[in-house]
C-alpha positions as a printed NumPy array, in Angstrom:
array([[ -3.68 ,  19.455,  -6.53 ],
       [ -3.723,  15.762,  -5.686],
       [ -5.697,  14.476,  -7.427],
       [ -5.951,  17.127, -10.164],
       [ -9.509,  18.308, -10.831],
       [-11.366,  17.557, -14.067],
       [-12.427,  21.087, -14.982],
       [-10.913,  24.343, -13.787],
       [-11.718,  27.864, -14.951],
       [-10.14 ,  31.001, -13.526],
       [-12.373,  34.015, -12.863],
       [-11.103,  37.533, -12.191],
       [-10.911,  38.625,  -8.585],
       [-10.114,  37.073,  -5.216],
       [-12.122,  35.808,  -2.278],
       [-10.696,  36.939,   1.068],
       [-11.367,  34.281,   3.656],
       [-11.907,  35.422,   7.248],
       [-14.173,  34.332,  10.115],
       [-17.814,  33.926,   9.188],
       [-20.682,  31.528,   8.713],
       [-21.254,  28.322,   6.746],
       [-24.753,  27.873,   5.389],
       [-26.049,  24.335,   4.879],
       [-29.191,  22.287,   5.271],
       [-29.522,  20.198,   8.425],
       [-28.956,  16.994,   6.443],
       [-25.382,  18.074,   5.658],
       [-24.517,  19.276,   9.163],
       [-21.83 ,  16.603,   9.646],
       [-20.04 ,  17.714,   6.469],
       [-20.287,  21.37 ,   7.492],
       [-18.837,  20.458,  10.877],
       [-15.904,  18.741,   9.149],
       [-15.306,  21.911,   7.129],
       [-15.357,  23.975,  10.344],
       [-12.75 ,  21.658,  11.846],
       [-10.535,  21.991,   8.767],
       [-10.853,  25.786,   8.744],
       [ -9.95 ,  25.89 ,  12.449],
       [ -6.614,  24.235,  11.582],
       [ -5.891,  27.342,   9.525],
       [ -6.874,  29.545,  12.466],
       [-10.307,  30.436,  11.064],
       [-13.404,  30.474,  13.262],
       [-16.66 ,  29.627,  11.472],
       [-20.158,  28.822,  12.708],
       [-22.874,  26.798,  10.953],
       [-26.341,  28.112,  10.135],
       [-29.325,  26.759,   8.209],
       [-31.172,  29.987,   7.377],
       [-30.503,  31.534,   3.991],
       [-30.429,  35.178,   5.106],
       [-27.394,  34.616,   7.288],
       [-24.861,  36.506,   5.186],
       [-22.771,  33.335,   5.007],
       [-19.335,  33.336,   3.426],
       [-19.453,  29.629,   2.467],
       [-22.471,  27.593,   1.414],
       [-22.746,  23.802,   1.174],
       [-25.571,  22.618,  -1.042],
       [-26.841,  19.207,  -2.117],
       [-28.611,  19.187,  -5.474],
       [-28.718,  16.057,  -7.633],
       [-30.178,  18.086, -10.481],
       [-26.984,  20.131, -10.651],
       [-24.42 ,  17.397,  -9.867],
       [-25.5  ,  13.991, -11.101],
       [-22.457,  11.909, -10.125],
       [-22.683,  10.561,  -6.568],
       [-19.027,  11.425,  -5.942],
       [-18.928,  14.608,  -8.028],
       [-19.029,  18.244,  -6.919],
       [-18.698,  21.868,  -8.002],
       [-16.837,  24.699,  -6.313],
       [-17.542,  28.287,  -7.326],
       [-15.354,  30.925,  -5.701],
       [-16.638,  34.481,  -6.135],
       [-15.378,  37.647,  -4.489],
       [-18.21 ,  37.581,  -1.938],
       [-18.876,  33.856,  -1.372],
       [-17.756,  30.266,  -1.886],
       [-20.48 ,  27.924,  -3.148],
       [-19.912,  24.167,  -2.889],
       [-22.504,  21.965,  -4.584],
       [-22.743,  18.173,  -4.736],
       [-25.338,  15.475,  -5.2  ],
       [-24.488,  13.72 ,  -1.919],
       [-22.588,  14.041,   1.339],
       [-19.787,  12.036,  -0.256],
       [-19.454,  14.596,  -3.043],
       [-19.43 ,  17.438,  -0.498],
       [-16.731,  15.61 ,   1.449],
       [-14.509,  15.371,  -1.64 ],
       [-15.159,  19.034,  -2.386],
       [-13.906,  19.911,   1.098],
       [-10.676,  18.   ,   0.421],
       [-10.164,  20.087,  -2.71 ],
       [-11.033,  23.325,  -0.881],
       [ -8.532,  22.416,   1.82 ],
       [ -5.835,  22.103,  -0.839],
       [ -6.84 ,  25.457,  -2.339],
       [ -6.3  ,  26.989,   1.086],
       [ -2.931,  25.289,   1.387],
       [ -1.82 ,  26.603,  -2.007],
       [ -3.249,  30.134,  -1.831],
       [ -3.72 ,  31.016,   1.822],
       [ -6.622,  33.267,   2.801],
       [ -6.869,  34.983,  -0.593],
       [ -8.24 ,  32.369,  -2.965],
       [ -8.478,  33.335,  -6.635],
       [-12.02 ,  33.285,  -7.976],
       [-12.605,  30.119,  -9.935],
       [-14.97 ,  27.414, -11.079],
       [-14.208,  23.711, -10.475],
       [-16.269,  20.796, -11.701],
       [-14.999,  17.387, -10.724],
       [-15.82 ,  13.678, -10.549],
       [-13.719,  10.475, -10.55 ],
       [-12.734,   8.217, -13.442],
       [-12.948,   5.115, -11.225],
       [-15.848,   4.516,  -8.849],
       [-13.605,   2.388,  -6.589],
       [-10.164,   3.685,  -5.611],
       [ -8.405,   1.44 ,  -3.152],
       [ -5.156,   1.083,  -1.234],
       [ -3.973,  -2.21 ,   0.257],
       [ -1.372,  -2.418,   3.014],
       [  0.312,  -5.71 ,   3.869],
       [  0.137,  -6.321,   7.633],
       [  1.189,  -9.983,   7.51 ],
       [  4.94 ,  -9.749,   6.914],
       [  5.863,  -8.995,  10.544],
       [  4.82 ,  -5.291,  10.628],
       [  1.368,  -4.574,  12.113],
       [  0.77 ,  -0.803,  12.497],
       [ -0.682,   0.67 ,  15.656],
       [ -4.286,   1.842,  15.438],
       [ -3.163,   5.493,  15.615],
       [ -0.812,   4.884,  12.678],
       [ -3.626,   3.355,  10.641],
       [ -5.885,   6.317,  11.409],
       [ -3.223,   8.716,  10.131],
       [ -3.007,   6.631,   6.976],
       [ -6.8  ,   6.921,   6.59 ],
       [ -6.536,  10.711,   6.989],
       [ -4.012,  10.805,   4.158],
       [ -6.045,   8.508,   1.916],
       [ -9.291,  10.423,   2.333],
       [ -7.681,  13.737,   1.351],
       [ -6.339,  12.001,  -1.77 ],
       [ -9.917,  10.787,  -2.418],
       [ -9.273,   7.058,  -2.02 ],
       [-12.489,   5.358,  -0.961],
       [-11.336,   1.837,  -0.044],
       [ -8.693,   0.447,   2.3  ],
       [ -7.679,  -3.191,   2.648],
       [ -5.32 ,  -4.601,   5.27 ],
       [ -3.861,  -7.816,   3.876],
       [ -4.107, -10.531,   6.53 ],
       [ -2.884, -14.078,   6.754],
       [ -2.517, -14.577,  10.518],
       [ -2.754, -11.06 ,  12.003],
       [ -6.336, -10.939,  13.267],
       [ -6.832, -12.119,  16.849],
       [ -9.057, -15.124,  16.105],
       [-10.348, -16.309,  19.464],
       [ -9.511, -20.012,  19.134],
       [ -6.192, -19.63 ,  17.335],
       [ -3.858, -17.732,  19.659],
       [ -0.929, -20.057,  18.958],
       [ -0.856, -18.767,  15.359],
       [ -0.856, -15.026,  16.088],
       [  0.532, -14.691,  19.611],
       [  3.994, -13.489,  18.487],
       [  2.64 , -10.907,  16.021],
       [  0.458,  -8.426,  17.983],
       [ -2.56 ,  -8.853,  15.698],
       [ -5.462,  -6.473,  15.218],
       [ -8.122,  -7.127,  17.813],
       [-11.87 ,  -7.317,  17.23 ],
       [-12.379,  -3.932,  18.887],
       [ -9.591,  -2.283,  16.904],
       [-11.108,  -3.433,  13.621],
       [-14.521,  -2.05 ,  14.585],
       [-12.996,   1.252,  15.695],
       [-11.015,   1.558,  12.471],
       [-14.077,   0.585,  10.428],
       [-16.065,   3.399,  12.044],
       [-13.191,   5.856,  11.549],
       [-13.06 ,   4.935,   7.852],
       [-16.837,   5.201,   7.39 ],
       [-16.83 ,   8.729,   8.79 ],
       [-14.323,   9.621,   6.058],
       [-16.156,   7.82 ,   3.25 ],
       [-13.632,   5.004,   3.062],
       [-14.777,   1.402,   2.932],
       [-12.601,  -0.857,   5.074],
       [-12.677,  -4.089,   3.067],
       [-11.836,  -7.314,   4.953],
       [ -8.894,  -9.134,   3.369],
       [ -8.135, -12.647,   4.623],
       [ -6.203, -15.042,   2.427],
       [ -8.194, -18.273,   2.303],
       [ -6.172, -20.611,   0.053],
       [ -2.429, -19.981,  -0.388],
       [  0.003, -17.999,   1.779],
       [ -1.119, -19.727,   4.984],
       [  2.301, -20.946,   6.079],
       [  2.007, -19.284,   9.51 ],
       [ -1.048, -21.479,  10.151],
       [  0.01 , -24.703,   8.492],
       [  3.391, -24.787,  10.242],
       [  1.524, -25.801,  13.424],
       [  0.584, -29.443,  13.935],
       [ -3.02 , -28.497,  14.721],
       [ -3.494, -27.232,  11.157],
       [ -1.034, -29.292,   9.133],
       [ -3.735, -31.816,   8.217],
       [ -5.304, -29.066,   6.072],
       [ -2.152, -28.483,   4.005],
       [ -1.699, -29.451,   0.375],
       [  1.929, -30.395,   1.097],
       [  2.247, -31.004,   4.849],
       [  5.941, -31.83 ,   4.492],
       [  6.656, -28.793,   2.329],
       [  7.572, -28.368,  -1.33 ],
       [  9.951, -26.49 ,  -3.614],
       [  8.913, -23.1  ,  -5.03 ],
       [  9.19 , -22.675,  -8.829],
       [ 12.335, -20.559,  -8.309],
       [ 14.082, -23.374,  -6.451],
       [ 13.821, -22.531,  -2.747],
       [ 12.259, -24.845,  -0.193],
       [  9.042, -24.024,   1.625],
       [  7.078, -25.563,   4.435],
       [  3.319, -26.196,   4.137],
       [  1.877, -23.282,   2.172],
       [ -1.664, -23.72 ,   0.78 ],
       [ -4.855, -25.345,   1.95 ],
       [ -5.68 , -28.536,   0.091],
       [ -8.912, -28.707,  -1.94 ],
       [ -8.761, -32.474,  -1.375],
       [ -9.328, -32.042,   2.372],
       [-13.022, -31.346,   3.175],
       [-12.103, -29.647,   6.458],
       [-10.243, -26.915,   4.523],
       [-13.518, -25.194,   3.643],
       [-14.883, -25.697,   7.147],
       [-11.721, -23.995,   8.475],
       [-12.163, -21.016,   6.116],
       [-15.855, -20.722,   6.947],
       [-15.119, -20.582,  10.668],
       [-12.542, -17.834,  10.134],
       [-14.858, -15.71 ,   8.012],
       [-17.791, -16.303,  10.369],
       [-15.714, -14.639,  13.09 ],
       [-13.973, -11.978,  11.008],
       [-16.632, -10.517,   8.727],
       [-19.161,  -9.209,  11.293],
       [-16.553,  -6.672,  12.418],
       [-16.599,  -4.934,   9.011],
       [-19.445,  -2.887,   7.539],
       [-18.104,  -3.433,   4.013],
       [-20.213,  -5.224,   1.406],
       [-17.059,  -6.955,   0.12 ],
       [-14.459,  -9.5  ,   1.184],
       [-11.112, -10.272,  -0.438],
       [-10.376, -13.994,  -0.037],
       [ -6.947, -13.824,  -1.73 ],
       [ -6.447, -17.227,  -3.395],
       [ -3.25 , -16.12 ,  -5.154],
       [  0.033, -17.92 ,  -5.807],
       [ -1.135, -21.438,  -4.968],
       [  2.246, -22.771,  -6.114],
       [  1.849, -26.149,  -4.427],
       [ -1.598, -27.   ,  -5.812],
       [ -1.482, -30.466,  -7.358],
       [  1.859, -31.334,  -5.785],
       [  0.449, -33.058,  -2.704],
       [ -2.947, -34.2  ,  -1.507],
       [ -4.822, -32.871,  -4.545],
       [ -2.455, -34.447,  -7.066],
       [ -4.9  , -37.181,  -8.037],
       [ -7.773, -34.685,  -8.347],
       [ -5.662, -32.382, -10.537],
       [ -4.588, -35.249, -12.761],
       [ -8.196, -36.336, -13.188],
       [ -9.923, -32.961, -13.662],
       [ -7.077, -30.554, -14.386],
       [ -5.407, -28.107, -12.02 ],
       [ -7.495, -25.187, -13.284],
       [-10.777, -26.989, -12.623],
       [ -9.72 , -28.002,  -9.112],
       [ -8.697, -24.406,  -8.38 ],
       [-11.967, -23.015,  -9.766],
       [-14.097, -25.462,  -7.766],
       [-12.397, -24.424,  -4.53 ],
       [-12.776, -20.762,  -5.475],
       [-16.491, -21.25 ,  -6.106],
       [-16.807, -22.836,  -2.671],
       [-15.202, -19.708,  -1.167],
       [-17.703, -17.672,  -3.188],
       [-20.59 , -19.534,  -1.545],
       [-19.212, -18.718,   1.904],
       [-18.903, -15.035,   0.967],
       [-22.466, -14.995,  -0.392],
       [-23.713, -16.564,   2.844],
       [-22.513, -13.391,   4.532],
       [-24.029, -11.178,   1.826],
       [-20.583, -10.097,   0.615],
       [-19.207,  -9.585,  -2.866],
       [-16.14 , -11.789,  -3.163],
       [-12.881, -10.344,  -4.455],
       [ -9.942, -12.578,  -5.354],
       [ -6.536, -12.29 ,  -6.988],
       [ -6.751, -13.271, -10.653],
       [ -3.222, -14.6  , -11.199],
       [ -4.142, -18.317, -11.124],
       [ -7.393, -18.386, -13.074],
       [ -5.893, -16.258, -15.884],
       [ -3.649, -19.248, -16.682],
       [ -6.82 , -21.149, -17.547],
       [ -8.598, -18.651, -19.819],
       [-11.182, -21.208, -20.864],
       [-12.501, -21.204, -17.269],
       [-12.722, -17.435, -16.744],
       [-16.185, -17.296, -18.328],
       [-17.446, -19.72 , -15.654],
       [-16.782, -17.215, -12.88 ],
       [-19.924, -15.688, -11.337],
       [-20.725, -12.251, -12.689],
       [-21.082, -10.783,  -9.192],
       [-17.475, -11.571,  -8.309],
       [-14.537,  -9.138,  -8.576],
       [-11.243, -10.327, -10.043],
       [ -8.115,  -8.456,  -8.943],
       [ -5.603,  -8.286, -11.787],
       [ -2.099,  -7.662, -10.499],
       [  1.427,  -7.326, -11.823],
       [  4.213,  -5.113, -10.568],
       [  6.664,  -4.524, -13.401],
       [  6.292,  -1.464, -15.618],
       [  5.626,  -3.58 , -18.735],
       [  3.218,  -6.059, -17.144],
       [  0.707,  -7.173, -19.838],
       [ -2.314,  -5.446, -18.338],
       [ -3.748,  -4.952, -21.828],
       [ -4.041,  -8.723, -22.313],
       [ -5.302,  -9.551, -18.84 ],
       [ -7.881,  -6.755, -18.753],
       [ -9.18 ,  -7.889, -22.147],
       [ -9.496, -11.487, -20.875],
       [-11.722, -10.63 , -17.907],
       [-13.639,  -7.885, -19.73 ],
       [-14.342, -10.24 , -22.616],
       [-15.865, -12.75 , -20.211],
       [-18.044, -10.161, -18.497],
       [-16.264, -10.554, -15.148],
       [-15.971,  -7.318, -13.115],
       [-12.346,  -6.529, -12.248],
       [ -9.965,  -4.091, -10.599],
       [ -6.44 ,  -3.363, -11.793],
       [ -3.897,  -3.701,  -8.985],
       [ -0.486,  -2.116,  -9.544],
       [  2.064,  -1.732,  -6.748],
       [  4.152,   0.87 ,  -4.974],
       [  7.343,  -1.162,  -5.726],
       [  8.529,  -0.303,  -2.209],
       [  8.96 ,  -3.894,  -1.031],
       [ 12.18 ,  -5.867,  -1.572],
       [ 13.981,  -2.558,  -2.085],
       [ 14.665,  -0.508,   1.115],
       [ 13.998,   2.782,  -0.741],
       [ 11.692,   1.709,  -3.547],
       [ 11.891,   1.463,  -7.312],
       [ 10.02 ,   4.654,  -8.046],
       [ 10.24 ,   4.915, -11.827],
       [  9.081,   1.306, -12.088],
       [  6.202,   2.068,  -9.71 ],
       [  5.06 ,   5.162, -11.615],
       [  5.082,   3.366, -14.968],
       [  3.438,   0.273, -13.503],
       [  0.633,   2.433, -12.08 ],
       [  0.185,   4.263, -15.388],
       [  0.099,   0.985, -17.314],
       [ -2.5  ,  -0.563, -14.993],
       [ -4.817,   2.431, -14.732],
       [ -4.723,   3.336, -18.422],
       [ -5.512,  -0.23 , -19.49 ],
       [ -8.066,  -0.626, -16.727],
       [ -9.887,   2.482, -17.901],
       [ -9.723,   1.337, -21.531],
       [-11.204,  -2.096, -20.785],
       [-13.817,  -1.063, -18.235],
       [-12.266,  -1.9  , -14.866],
       [-14.636,  -0.992, -12.043],
       [-11.801,   0.081,  -9.776],
       [ -8.115,   0.045,  -8.916],
       [ -6.323,  -1.222,  -5.834],
       [ -2.792,   0.066,  -5.215],
       [ -0.862,  -2.625,  -3.32 ],
       [  1.914,  -2.08 ,  -0.785],
       [  3.512,  -5.392,   0.188],
       [  5.988,  -6.247,   2.942],
       [  7.991,  -9.216,   1.671],
       [ 10.991, -10.377,   3.715],
       [ 10.112,  -8.675,   6.99 ],
       [  8.649,  -5.385,   5.734],
       [ 11.764,  -3.295,   6.493],
       [ 10.686,  -0.358,   4.315],
       [  8.849,   2.41 ,   6.156],
       [  5.658,   3.988,   4.815],
       [  7.282,   7.208,   3.451],
       [  8.981,   5.076,   0.784],
       [  5.525,   4.486,  -0.731],
       [  4.231,   8.064,  -0.595],
       [  5.097,   9.215,  -4.13 ],
       [  3.488,   6.138,  -5.762],
       [  0.422,   6.618,  -3.531],
       [  0.09 ,  10.212,  -4.734],
       [  0.538,   9.113,  -8.359],
       [ -2.161,   6.426,  -8.143],
       [ -4.546,   8.859,  -6.434],
       [ -4.04 ,  11.348,  -9.251],
       [ -4.426,   8.949, -12.185],
       [ -7.248,   6.971, -10.595],
       [ -9.343,  10.088, -10.132],
       [ -8.347,  11.988, -13.266],
       [ -6.33 ,  10.103, -15.857],
       [ -6.776,  12.801, -18.482],
       [ -4.15 ,  15.074, -16.912],
       [ -0.525,  14.348, -17.764],
       [  1.271,  14.727, -14.463],
       [  5.036,  14.991, -14.988],
       [  7.3  ,  13.569, -12.264],
       [  8.365,  17.132, -11.402],
       [  4.781,  18.289, -10.911],
       [  3.898,  15.132,  -8.971],
       [  6.826,  15.672,  -6.601],
       [  5.981,  19.347,  -6.157],
       [  2.347,  18.607,  -5.31 ],
       [  3.35 ,  15.751,  -2.987],
       [  5.553,  18.142,  -1.029],
       [  2.778,  20.726,  -0.772],
       [ -0.147,  18.467,   0.111],
       [  1.351,  15.424,   1.836],
       [  4.601,  16.548,   3.431],
       [  3.28 ,  20.134,   3.699],
       [  6.804,  21.462,   3.344],
       [  9.112,  23.264,   0.928],
       [ 12.211,  21.155,   1.662],
       [ 11.79 ,  19.018,  -1.497],
       [ 11.462,  15.785,   0.469],
       [  9.709,  14.109,  -2.448],
       [ 12.636,  14.893,  -4.741],
       [ 14.991,  13.188,  -2.296],
       [ 12.726,  10.131,  -2.19 ],
       [ 12.675,  10.123,  -5.981],
       [ 16.47 ,  10.192,  -6.238],
       [ 16.906,   7.442,  -3.633],
       [ 14.139,   5.403,  -5.196],
       [ 15.827,   5.33 ,  -8.585],
       [ 19.287,   4.186,  -7.515],
       [ 18.184,   0.637,  -8.318],
       [ 18.704,   1.489, -11.992],
       [ 22.371,   2.391, -11.591],
       [ 23.689,  -1.156, -11.766],
       [ 23.572,  -3.611, -14.642],
       [ 21.844,  -6.351, -12.617],
       [ 18.058,  -5.855, -12.639],
       [ 15.825,  -8.271, -10.738],
       [ 12.039,  -8.412, -11.238],
       [  9.953,  -7.304,  -8.271],
       [ 13.034,  -6.416,  -6.24 ],
       [ 16.198,  -4.382,  -5.98 ],
       [ 19.532,  -6.179,  -6.198],
       [ 20.738,  -4.147,  -3.207],
       [ 17.936,  -5.538,  -1.065],
       [ 18.277,  -9.189,  -2.027],
       [ 22.046,  -9.304,  -1.596],
       [ 21.558,  -8.059,   1.969],
       [ 18.465, -10.029,   2.935],
       [ 19.391, -13.298,   1.202],
       [ 23.194, -13.077,   1.299],
       [ 24.032, -16.745,   0.87 ],
       [ 21.967, -16.999,  -2.318],
       [ 23.679, -13.997,  -3.897],
       [ 27.312, -14.372,  -2.793],
       [ 28.471, -15.685,  -6.158],
       [ 26.617, -12.936,  -8.004],
       [ 28.34 , -10.314,  -5.861],
       [ 31.772, -11.817,  -6.444],
       [ 31.167, -11.863, -10.195],
       [ 30.204,  -8.202, -10.5  ],
       [ 32.434,  -6.224, -12.863],
       [ 34.59 ,  -3.178, -12.233],
       [ 32.098,  -0.769, -13.792],
       [ 29.296,  -1.88 , -11.48 ],
       [ 31.54 ,  -1.62 ,  -8.427],
       [ 32.676,   1.84 ,  -9.514],
       [ 29.036,   2.94 ,  -9.762],
       [ 28.368,   1.307,  -6.397],
       [ 31.036,   3.454,  -4.744],
       [ 29.575,   6.536,  -6.404],
       [ 26.131,   5.532,  -5.153],
       [ 27.463,   5.149,  -1.607],
       [ 28.803,   8.709,  -1.737],
       [ 25.488,   9.988,  -3.128],
       [ 23.481,   8.258,  -0.384],
       [ 25.827,   9.607,   2.313],
       [ 25.334,  13.146,   0.988],
       [ 21.565,  12.596,   0.903],
       [ 21.543,  11.363,   4.507],
       [ 23.473,  14.462,   5.618],
       [ 21.005,  16.693,   3.776],
       [ 18.083,  14.953,   5.431],
       [ 19.644,  15.358,   8.869],
       [ 20.287,  19.052,   8.247],
       [ 16.626,  19.761,   7.42 ],
       [ 15.131,  17.435,  10.033],
       [ 15.234,  19.916,  12.909],
       [ 14.031,  22.835,  10.774],
       [ 10.638,  21.299,  10.016],
       [  7.878,  19.316,  11.725],
       [  8.74 ,  16.337,   9.534],
       [ 11.006,  14.604,  12.047],
       [  9.183,  11.273,  11.996],
       [  8.962,  11.165,   8.192],
       [ 12.634,  12.096,   7.796],
       [ 13.882,   9.662,  10.443],
       [ 12.162,   6.823,   8.602],
       [ 13.66 ,   7.853,   5.265],
       [ 17.134,   8.172,   6.806],
       [ 16.812,   4.709,   8.343],
       [ 15.94 ,   3.112,   5.008],
       [ 18.684,   5.1  ,   3.268],
       [ 21.18 ,   3.756,   5.825],
       [ 20.023,   0.216,   5.008],
       [ 20.587,   0.928,   1.325],
       [ 24.067,   2.308,   1.982],
       [ 25.001,  -0.7  ,   4.111],
       [ 23.824,  -3.092,   1.41 ],
       [ 26.096,  -1.312,  -1.071],
       [ 28.986,  -1.451,   1.398],
       [ 28.383,  -5.187,   1.779],
       [ 28.523,  -5.699,  -1.989],
       [ 31.788,  -3.75 ,  -2.302],
       [ 33.382,  -5.619,   0.608],
       [ 32.493,  -9.056,  -0.729],
       [ 33.429,  -8.206,  -4.309],
       [ 36.794,  -6.903,  -3.182],
       [ 37.697,  -9.755,  -0.817],
       [ 35.66 , -12.664,  -2.298],
       [ 35.671, -14.479,   1.045],
       [ 33.913, -13.074,   4.101],
       [ 36.717, -14.355,   6.35 ],
       [ 39.256, -12.326,   4.361],
       [ 37.593,  -9.005,   5.06 ],
       [ 40.003,  -7.225,   7.454],
       [ 38.788,  -7.27 ,  11.029],
       [ 38.903,  -3.461,  11.262],
       [ 36.723,  -2.967,   8.169],
       [ 34.27 ,  -5.645,   9.207],
       [ 34.094,  -4.217,  12.735],
       [ 33.26 ,  -0.772,  11.348],
       [ 30.583,  -2.26 ,   9.067],
       [ 29.133,  -4.299,  11.935],
       [ 29.017,  -1.259,  14.249],
       [ 27.185,   0.864,  11.663],
       [ 24.803,  -1.997,  10.962],
       [ 23.911,  -2.474,  14.631],
       [ 23.358,   1.285,  15.02 ],
       [ 20.96 ,   1.23 ,  12.042],
       [ 19.16 ,  -1.773,  13.534],
       [ 18.669,   0.088,  16.846],
       [ 17.188,   3.051,  14.984],
       [ 14.957,   0.636,  13.068],
       [ 13.679,  -0.933,  16.273],
       [ 12.992,   2.489,  17.803],
       [ 11.06 ,   3.701,  14.754],
       [  9.151,   0.434,  14.551],
       [  7.935,   0.708,  18.143],
       [  6.88 ,   4.333,  17.674],
       [  4.504,   3.476,  14.837],
       [  3.841,  -0.277,  14.951],
       [  2.914,  -3.   ,  17.386],
       [  5.837,  -4.853,  18.998],
       [  4.958,  -8.298,  17.638],
       [  6.916,  -9.173,  14.532],
       [  9.804,  -6.794,  15.265],
       [ 12.096,  -9.591,  16.448],
       [ 11.395, -11.635,  13.312],
       [ 11.925,  -8.648,  10.998],
       [ 15.161,  -7.577,  12.699],
       [ 16.526, -11.118,  12.471],
       [ 15.947, -11.079,   8.714],
       [ 17.849,  -7.812,   8.428],
       [ 20.763,  -9.192,  10.463],
       [ 21.408, -12.241,   8.26 ],
       [ 24.602, -10.695,   6.894],
       [ 26.055, -10.321,  10.376],
       [ 25.096, -13.881,  11.226],
       [ 26.814, -15.119,   8.074],
       [ 30.169, -13.98 ,   9.416],
       [ 29.394, -15.378,  12.869],
       [ 28.576, -18.822,  11.498],
       [ 31.886, -18.948,   9.678]])
């Protein structure tokens, strides 16, 4: 099951499930009703009673003397009855998710058994980036919540920079179809009913380029005329400046409007990757007090705003960790988010730093879906294992699996499904060694609900990044050569014969995979999932074709017109499919910007 249970004992015999009654106390009626709804999906008609002589087939019981953990539960399946016991409604809810998976695996004849279960981590979160062009529709987000609650996640964050419809700031979000106030409240309620905490996530320091590009906000920027990133590319205004008093007033006004729409006791203020700090308006402050001290002082001011709202402040720990002498000065009711997305990220060191200072922290691995088209699955699985194992060892109070959308968010959600399942499994029960084969099998059964081995196909596609000699941190070479073609032209031209040979083999493998996906699409109810995977696989194939073309001809103008025309036609067809899929699942704002990023290769030829 996903996640695997802590304790499982088989008992002889089988329980034959048919129509009947569910016994529960009135206080757990809502949970019993949820179970009725789940059973009805299997064609089973059950009623709910509260008198013990009812001859019930299933009983839901709350008893804190039997189950001490607030999220724990027991399931006892006997030949005559199923008994589900927990110490709270939350525990009963998780038990129902497990019972649902038992039904899915065994049908109406469930083997008699005893399950005792509780989570390793109290807080199990998933974060979806909705600020890199793609903002999902409310219905899409609700389906994501349905998936997360079955996998026993209990927190969801939607990463926002400019994608909430702040009333006085329409010029910032008008082209991006942001979440509205009402949509956030509706989603918050939907999450609460499924024991998921919708945590507000608004970056309040760096990554505010969509705001600071406008003249009305540029006076708040650290570098109003832009700066150069550490890797050499130019950027416009990026971070708020701690040297500008109105920066904090701006943040406070945003949070005053945003936070009342969430019932969560937390807020994630971001504060990561402040690359330009000390390069502009705060240069003199940083020279006088040190960059770390200036950063910490601004962070503590954000903390005061969060406390004003009665919220626990969460923040990304990547900047303060560079100033270990300051970590101990962080408040002890703050939550640091330790992140790193490569399989060998030094989580052991970073967890020890925050644990040693008594600062509560989450570990935050990633799905490795972004900057890739089809993911880097082996990297993701090892990154998740590294983070969760070290987090557990050093006393992390939770984990937050991150799913970013860099460079236009062209990857569809199915690309992240296997890493999501893996994090759910390890975050709940890290004592079970879940092989990739078993993980893929269980993902097919409980997420795709199919026997067409869709997870295996995702796994194969998601590991093609390893089949070339060029490896790029936090990205796939295939993706970057397509999305940033001018920067990588010389690298493509310099690729050796062996890499190009493998590239041609990869193209053939992807073409076969696409044909297989098309052949099973109409035989299942997975059409939407499969169409999204095909679309991303087509992007991967086109990126490989682009590499081969440029390596062979060296100059884009020397590519024969016929070959370029064929490439261009296939590309435009893939873009049309992308736009169609986007509009089915996401809001229209941001599509134009994302599609333009994808089409940079075509524009390169046009410009020349």
